[in-house]
PDB file of C-alpha atoms in Angstrom:
ATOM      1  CA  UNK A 116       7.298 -11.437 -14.673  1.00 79.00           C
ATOM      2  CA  UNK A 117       6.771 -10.833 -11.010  1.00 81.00           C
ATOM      3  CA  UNK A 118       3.546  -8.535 -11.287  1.00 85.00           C
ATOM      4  CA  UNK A 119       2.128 -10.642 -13.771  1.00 84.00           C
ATOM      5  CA  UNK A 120       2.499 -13.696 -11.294  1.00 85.00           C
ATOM      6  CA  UNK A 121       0.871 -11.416  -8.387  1.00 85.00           C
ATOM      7  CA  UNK A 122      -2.195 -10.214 -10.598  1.00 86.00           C
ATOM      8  CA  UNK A 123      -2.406 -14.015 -11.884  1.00 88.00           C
ATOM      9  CA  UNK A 124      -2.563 -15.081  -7.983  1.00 88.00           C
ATOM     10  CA  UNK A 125      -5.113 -12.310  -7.227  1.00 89.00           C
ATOM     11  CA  UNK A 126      -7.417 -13.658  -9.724  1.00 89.00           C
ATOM     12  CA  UNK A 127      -7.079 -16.726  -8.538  1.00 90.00           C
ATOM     13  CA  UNK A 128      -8.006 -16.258  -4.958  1.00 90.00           C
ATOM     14  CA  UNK A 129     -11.110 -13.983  -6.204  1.00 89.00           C
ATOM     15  CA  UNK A 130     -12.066 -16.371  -8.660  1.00 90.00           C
ATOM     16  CA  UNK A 131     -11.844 -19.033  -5.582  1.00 90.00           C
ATOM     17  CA  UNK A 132     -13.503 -16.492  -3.238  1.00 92.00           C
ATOM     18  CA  UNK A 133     -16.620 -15.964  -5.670  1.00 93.00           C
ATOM     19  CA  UNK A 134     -16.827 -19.738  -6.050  1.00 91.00           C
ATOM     20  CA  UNK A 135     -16.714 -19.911  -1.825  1.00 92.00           C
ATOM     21  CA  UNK A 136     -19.675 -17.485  -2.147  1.00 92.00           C
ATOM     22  CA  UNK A 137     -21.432 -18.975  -4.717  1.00 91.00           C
ATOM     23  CA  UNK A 138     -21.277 -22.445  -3.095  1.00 89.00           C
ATOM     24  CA  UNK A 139     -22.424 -21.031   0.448  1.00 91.00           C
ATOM     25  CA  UNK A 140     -25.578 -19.283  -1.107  1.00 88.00           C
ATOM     26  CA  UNK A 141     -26.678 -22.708  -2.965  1.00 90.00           C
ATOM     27  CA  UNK A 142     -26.138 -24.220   0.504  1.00 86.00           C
ATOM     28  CA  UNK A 143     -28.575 -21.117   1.808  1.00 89.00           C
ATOM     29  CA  UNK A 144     -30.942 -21.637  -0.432  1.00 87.00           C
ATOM     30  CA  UNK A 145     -31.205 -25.742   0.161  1.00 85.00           C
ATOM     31  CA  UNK A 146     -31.616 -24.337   3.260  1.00 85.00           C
ATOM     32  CA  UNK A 147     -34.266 -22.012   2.975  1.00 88.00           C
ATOM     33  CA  UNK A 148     -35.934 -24.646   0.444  1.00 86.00           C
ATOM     34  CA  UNK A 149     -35.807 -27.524   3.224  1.00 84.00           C
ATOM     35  CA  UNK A 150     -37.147 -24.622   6.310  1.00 84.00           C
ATOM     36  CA  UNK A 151     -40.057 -23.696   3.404  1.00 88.00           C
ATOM     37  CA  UNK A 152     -41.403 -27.574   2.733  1.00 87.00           C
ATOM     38  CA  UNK A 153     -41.043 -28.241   6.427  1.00 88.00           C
ATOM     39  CA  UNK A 154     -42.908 -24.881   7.313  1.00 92.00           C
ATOM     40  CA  UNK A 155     -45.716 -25.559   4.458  1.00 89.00           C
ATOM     41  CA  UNK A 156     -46.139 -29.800   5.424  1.00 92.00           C
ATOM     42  CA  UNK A 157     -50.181 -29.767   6.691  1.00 92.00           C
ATOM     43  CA  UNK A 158     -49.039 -31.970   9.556  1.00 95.00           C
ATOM     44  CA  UNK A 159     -46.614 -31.732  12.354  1.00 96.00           C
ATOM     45  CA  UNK A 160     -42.983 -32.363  11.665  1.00 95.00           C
ATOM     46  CA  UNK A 161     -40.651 -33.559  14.439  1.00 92.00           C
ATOM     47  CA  UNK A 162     -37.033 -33.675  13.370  1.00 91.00           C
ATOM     48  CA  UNK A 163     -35.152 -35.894  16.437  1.00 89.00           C
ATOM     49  CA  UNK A 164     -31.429 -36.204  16.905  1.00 88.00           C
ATOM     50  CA  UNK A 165     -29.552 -39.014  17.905  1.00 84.00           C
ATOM     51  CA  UNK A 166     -29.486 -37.773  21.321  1.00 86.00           C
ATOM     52  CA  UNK A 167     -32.990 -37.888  21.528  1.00 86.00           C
ATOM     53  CA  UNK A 168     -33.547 -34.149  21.652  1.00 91.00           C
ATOM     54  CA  UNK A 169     -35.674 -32.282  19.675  1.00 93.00           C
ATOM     55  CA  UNK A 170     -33.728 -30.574  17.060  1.00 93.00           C
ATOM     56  CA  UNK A 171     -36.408 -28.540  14.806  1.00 93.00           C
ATOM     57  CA  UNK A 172     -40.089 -28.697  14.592  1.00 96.00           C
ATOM     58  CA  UNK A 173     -42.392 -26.914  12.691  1.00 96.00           C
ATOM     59  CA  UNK A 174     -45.383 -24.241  12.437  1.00 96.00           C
ATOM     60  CA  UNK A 175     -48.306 -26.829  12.785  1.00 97.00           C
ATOM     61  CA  UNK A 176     -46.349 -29.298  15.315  1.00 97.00           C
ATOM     62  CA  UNK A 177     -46.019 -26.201  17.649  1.00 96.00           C
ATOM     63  CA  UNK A 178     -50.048 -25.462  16.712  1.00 96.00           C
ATOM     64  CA  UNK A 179     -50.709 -28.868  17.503  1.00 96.00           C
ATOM     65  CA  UNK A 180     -49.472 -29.052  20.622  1.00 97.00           C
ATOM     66  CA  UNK A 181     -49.193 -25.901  22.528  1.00 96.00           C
ATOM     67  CA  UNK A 182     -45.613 -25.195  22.889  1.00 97.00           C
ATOM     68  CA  UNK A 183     -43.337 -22.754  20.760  1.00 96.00           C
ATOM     69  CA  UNK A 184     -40.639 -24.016  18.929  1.00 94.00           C
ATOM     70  CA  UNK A 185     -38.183 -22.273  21.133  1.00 96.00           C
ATOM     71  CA  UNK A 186     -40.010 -24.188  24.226  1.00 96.00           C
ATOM     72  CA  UNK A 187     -39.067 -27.154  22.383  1.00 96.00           C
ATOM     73  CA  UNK A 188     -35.815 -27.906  20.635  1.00 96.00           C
ATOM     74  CA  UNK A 189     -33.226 -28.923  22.655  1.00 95.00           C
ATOM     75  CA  UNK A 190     -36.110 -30.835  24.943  1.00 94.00           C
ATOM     76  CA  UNK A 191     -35.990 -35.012  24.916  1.00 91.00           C
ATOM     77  CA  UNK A 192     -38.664 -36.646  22.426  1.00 88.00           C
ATOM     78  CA  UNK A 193     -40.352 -37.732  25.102  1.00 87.00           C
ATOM     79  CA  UNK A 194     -41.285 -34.487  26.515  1.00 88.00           C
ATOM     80  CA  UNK A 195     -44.195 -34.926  23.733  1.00 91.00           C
ATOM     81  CA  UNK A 196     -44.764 -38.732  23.349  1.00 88.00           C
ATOM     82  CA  UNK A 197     -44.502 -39.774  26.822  1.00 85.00           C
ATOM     83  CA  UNK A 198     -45.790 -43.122  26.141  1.00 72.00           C
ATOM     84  CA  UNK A 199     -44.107 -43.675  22.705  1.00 68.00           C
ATOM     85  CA  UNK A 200     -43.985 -47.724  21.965  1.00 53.00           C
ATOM     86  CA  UNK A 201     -41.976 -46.992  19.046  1.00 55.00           C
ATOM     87  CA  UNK A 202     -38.505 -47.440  20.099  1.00 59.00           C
ATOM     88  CA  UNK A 203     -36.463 -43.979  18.551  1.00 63.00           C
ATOM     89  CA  UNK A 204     -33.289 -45.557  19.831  1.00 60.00           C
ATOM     90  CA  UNK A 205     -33.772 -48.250  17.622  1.00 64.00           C
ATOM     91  CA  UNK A 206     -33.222 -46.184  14.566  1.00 62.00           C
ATOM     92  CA  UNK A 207     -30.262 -45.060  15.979  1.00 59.00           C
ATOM     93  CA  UNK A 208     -28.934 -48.883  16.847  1.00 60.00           C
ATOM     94  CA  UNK A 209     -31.424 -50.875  13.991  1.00 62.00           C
ATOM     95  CA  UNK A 210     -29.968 -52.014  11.064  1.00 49.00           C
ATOM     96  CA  UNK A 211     -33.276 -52.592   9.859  1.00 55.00           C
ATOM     97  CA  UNK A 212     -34.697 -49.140  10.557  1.00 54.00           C
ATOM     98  CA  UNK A 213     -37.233 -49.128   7.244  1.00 52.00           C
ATOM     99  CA  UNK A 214     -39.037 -51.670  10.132  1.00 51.00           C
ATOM    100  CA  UNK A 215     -40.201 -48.816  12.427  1.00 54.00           C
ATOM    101  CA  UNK A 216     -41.328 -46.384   9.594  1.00 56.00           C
ATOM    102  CA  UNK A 217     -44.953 -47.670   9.723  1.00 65.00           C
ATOM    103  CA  UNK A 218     -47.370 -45.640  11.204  1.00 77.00           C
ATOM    104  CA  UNK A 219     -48.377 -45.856  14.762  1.00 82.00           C
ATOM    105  CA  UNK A 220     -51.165 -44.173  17.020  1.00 86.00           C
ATOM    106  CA  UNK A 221     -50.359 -42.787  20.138  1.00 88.00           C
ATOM    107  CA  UNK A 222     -51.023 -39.942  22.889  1.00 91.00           C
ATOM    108  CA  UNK A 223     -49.308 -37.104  22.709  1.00 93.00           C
ATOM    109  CA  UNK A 224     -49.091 -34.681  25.606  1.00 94.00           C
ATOM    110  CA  UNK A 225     -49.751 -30.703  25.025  1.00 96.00           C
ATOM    111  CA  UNK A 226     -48.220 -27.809  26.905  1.00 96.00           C
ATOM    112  CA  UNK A 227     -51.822 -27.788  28.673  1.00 96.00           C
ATOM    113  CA  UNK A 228     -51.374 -31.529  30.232  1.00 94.00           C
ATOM    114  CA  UNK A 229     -54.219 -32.979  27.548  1.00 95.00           C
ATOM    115  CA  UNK A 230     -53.723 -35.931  25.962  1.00 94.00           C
ATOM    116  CA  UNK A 231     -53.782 -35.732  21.695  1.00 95.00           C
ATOM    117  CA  UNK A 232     -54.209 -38.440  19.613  1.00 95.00           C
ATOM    118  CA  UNK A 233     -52.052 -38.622  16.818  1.00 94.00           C
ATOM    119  CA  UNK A 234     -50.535 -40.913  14.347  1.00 92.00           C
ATOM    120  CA  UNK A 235     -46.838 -40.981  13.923  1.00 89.00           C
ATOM    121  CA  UNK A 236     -44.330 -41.958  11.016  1.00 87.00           C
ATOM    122  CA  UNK A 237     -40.692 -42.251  11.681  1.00 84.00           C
ATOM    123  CA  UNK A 238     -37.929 -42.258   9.258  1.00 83.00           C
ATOM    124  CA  UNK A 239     -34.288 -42.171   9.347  1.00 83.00           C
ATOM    125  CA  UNK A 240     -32.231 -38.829   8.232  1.00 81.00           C
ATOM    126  CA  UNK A 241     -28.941 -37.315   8.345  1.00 81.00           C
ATOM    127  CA  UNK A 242     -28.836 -34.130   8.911  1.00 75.00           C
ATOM    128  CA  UNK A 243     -24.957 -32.330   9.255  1.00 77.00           C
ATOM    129  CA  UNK A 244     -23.468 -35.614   8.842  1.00 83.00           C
ATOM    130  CA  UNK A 245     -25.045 -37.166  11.959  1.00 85.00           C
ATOM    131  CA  UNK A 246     -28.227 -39.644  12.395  1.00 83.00           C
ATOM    132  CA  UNK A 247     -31.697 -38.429  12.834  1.00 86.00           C
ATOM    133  CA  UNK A 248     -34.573 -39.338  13.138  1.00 86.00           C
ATOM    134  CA  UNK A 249     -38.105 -37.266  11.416  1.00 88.00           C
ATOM    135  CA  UNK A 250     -41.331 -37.794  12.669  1.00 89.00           C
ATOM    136  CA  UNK A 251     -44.643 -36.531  10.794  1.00 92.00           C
ATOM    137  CA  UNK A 252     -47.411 -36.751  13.411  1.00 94.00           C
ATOM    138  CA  UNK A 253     -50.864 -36.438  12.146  1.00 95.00           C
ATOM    139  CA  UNK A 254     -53.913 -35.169  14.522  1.00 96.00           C
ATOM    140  CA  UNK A 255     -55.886 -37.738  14.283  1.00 96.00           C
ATOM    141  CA  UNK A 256     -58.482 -36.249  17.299  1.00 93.00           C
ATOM    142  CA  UNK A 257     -61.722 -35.771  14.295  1.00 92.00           C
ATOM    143  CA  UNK A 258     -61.529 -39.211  13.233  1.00 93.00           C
ATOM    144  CA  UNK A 259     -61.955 -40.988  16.776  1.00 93.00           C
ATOM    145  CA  UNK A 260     -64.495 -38.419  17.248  1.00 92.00           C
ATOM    146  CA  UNK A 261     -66.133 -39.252  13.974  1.00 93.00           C
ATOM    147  CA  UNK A 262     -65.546 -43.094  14.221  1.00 91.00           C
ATOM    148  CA  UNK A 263     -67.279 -42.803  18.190  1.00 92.00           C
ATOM    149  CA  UNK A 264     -70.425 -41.023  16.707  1.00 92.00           C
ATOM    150  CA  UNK A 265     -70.492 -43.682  13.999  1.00 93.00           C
ATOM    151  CA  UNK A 266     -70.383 -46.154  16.862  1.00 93.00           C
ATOM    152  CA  UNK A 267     -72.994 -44.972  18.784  1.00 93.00           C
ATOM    153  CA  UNK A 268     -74.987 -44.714  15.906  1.00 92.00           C
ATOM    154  CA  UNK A 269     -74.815 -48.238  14.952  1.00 92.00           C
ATOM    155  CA  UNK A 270     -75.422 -48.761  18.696  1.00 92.00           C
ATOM    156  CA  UNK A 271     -79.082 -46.707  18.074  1.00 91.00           C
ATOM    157  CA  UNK A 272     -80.153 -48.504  14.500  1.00 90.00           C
ATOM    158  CA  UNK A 273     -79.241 -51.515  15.871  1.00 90.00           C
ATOM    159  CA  UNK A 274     -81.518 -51.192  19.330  1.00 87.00           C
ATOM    160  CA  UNK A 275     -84.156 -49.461  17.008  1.00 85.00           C
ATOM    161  CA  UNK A 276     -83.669 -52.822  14.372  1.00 87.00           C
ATOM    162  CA  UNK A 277     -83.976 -55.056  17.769  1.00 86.00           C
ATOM    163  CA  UNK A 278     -87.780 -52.974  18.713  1.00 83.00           C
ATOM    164  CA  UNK A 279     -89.613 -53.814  15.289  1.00 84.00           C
ATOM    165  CA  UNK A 280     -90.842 -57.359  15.256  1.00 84.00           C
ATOM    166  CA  UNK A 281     -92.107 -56.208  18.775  1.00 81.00           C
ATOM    167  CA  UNK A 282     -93.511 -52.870  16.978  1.00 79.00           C
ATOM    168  CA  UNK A 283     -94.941 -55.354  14.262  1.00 80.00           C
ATOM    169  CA  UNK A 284     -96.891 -57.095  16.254  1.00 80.00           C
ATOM    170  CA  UNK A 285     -98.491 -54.758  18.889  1.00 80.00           C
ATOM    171  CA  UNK A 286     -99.194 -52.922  15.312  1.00 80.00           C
ATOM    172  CA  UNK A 287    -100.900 -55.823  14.482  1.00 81.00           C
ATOM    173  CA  UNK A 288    -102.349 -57.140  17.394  1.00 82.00           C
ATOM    174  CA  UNK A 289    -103.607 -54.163  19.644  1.00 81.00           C
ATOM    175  CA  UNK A 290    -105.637 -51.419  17.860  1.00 78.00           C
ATOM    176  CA  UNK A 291    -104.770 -48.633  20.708  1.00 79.00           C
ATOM    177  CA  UNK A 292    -101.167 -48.809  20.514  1.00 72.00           C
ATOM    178  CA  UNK A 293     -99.757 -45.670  18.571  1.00 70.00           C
ATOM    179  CA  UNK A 294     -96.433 -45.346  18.154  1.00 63.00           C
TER     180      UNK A 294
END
């Protein structure tokens, strides 16, 4: 009959309605999941589009480097990594773009104008059905520090190494030298 046919099709689109809905709030919550790891990484994540704008970046990038997120996206890559030898085109262009995803040190430039040292990692992503490009950069500032103090202490062993046969032998040979 004709109202069954009308109560059948109402079903229908609410049944397809609640299946819309349930299909947008998985898509929210992949969503929120991706926003949460990206938040929680421990190092700075720069997510680059194939313009070569900054599309999203996260808590510890913006820590990192001075500038709020909101400063950022929509700026060019280079706004940060002024002197990037990695080629971010190329993983737009590169067939081989598992090439570039090695890690590289570099300067980075903060909001102040100071230079930070970091070491970058670039992979290819699609995000919305276009090519991307994420970057995890890594402060590397305490290990240059710490590999300088290391240097400079090899630097004083080795001049205090060079002194003893000298040491030795006034020691040896001249009964008012203290050390």
């Amino acid at each position: 009959t004709l109202i069954g046919l009308v109560i059948q099709r109402i079903r229908s689109e609410f049944s397809r309605r609640e299946q819309e809905k349930q299909a947008q709030d998985e898509i929210l919550d992949r969503e929120r999941g991706f926003h949460a790891l990206v938040e929680a990484a421990p190092d700075g994540i720069l997510i680059v589009d194939c313009q070569h704008r900054i599309a999203l970046v996260n808590r510890q990038l913006e820590e990192m480097f001075g500038y709020t997120r909101q400063e950022l996206i929509g700026q060019p890559c280079h706004a940060l990594l002024p002197n990037c030898p990695t080629d971010i085109h190329a993983f737009f262009t590169s067939p081989d773009q598992q090439r570039l995803a090695s890690s590289v040190e570099l300067f980075g430039l903060r909001k102040d104008g100071s230079s930070l040292p970091v070491s970058i990692n670039l992979s290819p992503l699609t995000m919305a059905n276009e090519r991307a490009v994420i970057a995890m950069l890594h402060d590397i500032s305490g290990r240059i520090r710490a590999e300088k103090a290391l240097r400079q202490s090899e630097q004083q062993l080795s001049r205090v190494m060079g002194n003893i046969p000298g040491m030795v032998y006034r020691c040896e040979n001249d009964q008012n030298w203290t050390m």
